[in-house]
Amino acid sequence: MGLAASQARLLMLTARKSDIELQLQFINQARAQMANAVSGLFGRGLNLEPESQESKTIAAATSQLQQQDKIMEMNAKRLETQHQAVQTELDGVQKVIQKNIATTFNTFNHQG
């Protein structure tokens, strides 16, 4: 791979890595908001009779939020795996660029 192609690939991978990191931040923020919502629901349900309609509604809402959290956690793990793959490829491209630069300078040193 030539230096220009390697540089273009490096830029593309860097952009993809940043995009993944932003998506992870959004997921983590949403999960934190859901954790606060679940905490609030638990707080509301503490003084209720376990068999009351409001207690059952709170339990259903809590369960639904927990399911959504599990989905977000799976998405975060998928993104983390992609992030690791992109980082590995970035490291490889950077090595190719460094090797191209070293070869270029070595060629110029031998010509002079």
Coordinates of C-alpha atoms in Angstrom, one line a residue:
M1 CA 0.0 0.0 0.0
G2 CA 1.4 3.4 -1.0
L3 CA 1.9 6.3 1.4
A4 CA -1.1 8.2 0.1
A5 CA -3.4 5.2 0.3
S6 CA -2.1 4.4 3.8
Q7 CA -2.7 8.0 4.9
A8 CA -6.3 8.0 3.4
R9 CA -6.9 4.7 5.2
L10 CA -5.5 6.1 8.5
L11 CA -7.9 9.1 8.2
M12 CA -10.9 6.8 7.5
L13 CA -10.1 4.6 10.4
T14 CA -9.6 7.5 12.8
A15 CA -13.0 8.9 11.8
R16 CA -14.6 5.5 12.3
K17 CA -12.9 5.2 15.7
S18 CA -14.2 8.6 16.8
D19 CA -17.7 7.6 15.6
I20 CA -17.7 4.5 17.6
E21 CA -16.5 6.4 20.7
L22 CA -19.3 8.9 20.3
Q23 CA -21.9 6.1 20.0
L24 CA -20.5 4.5 23.2
Q25 CA -20.8 7.8 25.0
F26 CA -24.5 8.1 23.9
I27 CA -25.2 4.5 25.1
N28 CA -23.4 5.1 28.4
Q29 CA -25.4 8.3 29.0
A30 CA -28.7 6.6 28.2
R31 CA -27.8 3.8 30.5
A32 CA -27.0 6.2 33.3
Q33 CA -30.4 7.9 32.8
M34 CA -32.2 4.6 32.9
A35 CA -30.4 3.7 36.1
N36 CA -31.6 6.9 37.6
A37 CA -35.2 6.2 36.4
V38 CA -35.0 2.6 37.9
S39 CA -33.8 4.1 41.2
G40 CA -36.6 6.5 41.2
L41 CA -39.1 3.8 40.5
F42 CA -37.7 1.7 43.4
G43 CA -38.0 4.7 45.7
R44 CA -41.6 5.2 44.7
G45 CA -42.4 1.6 45.3
L46 CA -40.9 1.3 48.8
N47 CA -44.0 2.3 50.7
L48 CA -46.5 0.6 48.5
E49 CA -48.3 -2.6 49.2
P50 CA -46.7 -5.3 47.0
E51 CA -50.0 -6.4 45.5
S52 CA -51.3 -2.9 44.7
Q53 CA -51.9 -1.9 41.1
E54 CA -49.3 1.0 41.4
S55 CA -46.7 -1.5 42.7
K56 CA -47.4 -3.8 39.8
T57 CA -47.1 -0.9 37.3
I58 CA -43.8 0.1 38.8
A59 CA -42.5 -3.4 38.7
A60 CA -43.5 -3.7 35.0
A61 CA -41.8 -0.4 34.2
T62 CA -38.7 -1.4 36.1
S63 CA -38.6 -4.7 34.2
Q64 CA -39.0 -2.9 30.9
L65 CA -36.2 -0.5 31.7
Q66 CA -33.9 -3.4 32.7
Q67 CA -34.6 -5.1 29.4
Q68 CA -33.7 -2.0 27.5
D69 CA -30.5 -1.7 29.6
K70 CA -29.5 -5.2 28.6
I71 CA -30.0 -4.4 24.9
M72 CA -27.9 -1.3 25.3
E73 CA -25.2 -3.3 27.1
M74 CA -25.1 -5.8 24.2
N75 CA -24.8 -2.9 21.7
A76 CA -22.0 -1.3 23.8
K77 CA -20.1 -4.6 23.8
R78 CA -20.5 -4.9 20.1
L79 CA -19.2 -1.4 19.6
E80 CA -16.3 -2.1 22.0
T81 CA -15.3 -5.1 19.9
Q82 CA -15.5 -2.9 16.7
H83 CA -13.4 -0.3 18.5
Q84 CA -10.7 -2.8 19.3
A85 CA -10.7 -4.0 15.7
V86 CA -10.4 -0.5 14.4
Q87 CA -7.6 0.3 16.8
T88 CA -5.7 -2.8 15.8
E89 CA -6.1 -1.9 12.1
L90 CA -5.0 1.7 12.9
D91 CA -1.9 0.4 14.6
G92 CA -1.1 -1.7 11.5
V93 CA -1.6 1.2 9.1
Q94 CA 0.6 3.4 11.2
K95 CA 3.3 0.8 11.0
V96 CA 3.0 0.7 7.2
I97 CA 3.2 4.5 7.1
Q98 CA 6.3 4.5 9.3
K99 CA 7.9 1.8 7.2
N100 CA 7.1 3.8 3.9
I101 CA 8.6 6.9 5.4
A102 CA 11.7 5.1 6.6
T103 CA 12.1 3.4 3.2
T104 CA 11.7 6.8 1.4
F105 CA 14.2 8.5 3.6
N106 CA 16.6 5.6 3.2
T107 CA 16.3 5.8 -0.6
F108 CA 17.0 9.5 -0.5
N109 CA 20.0 9.0 1.8
H110 CA 21.6 6.6 -0.6
Q111 CA 21.1 8.8 -3.6
G112 CA 22.9 11.8 -2.2

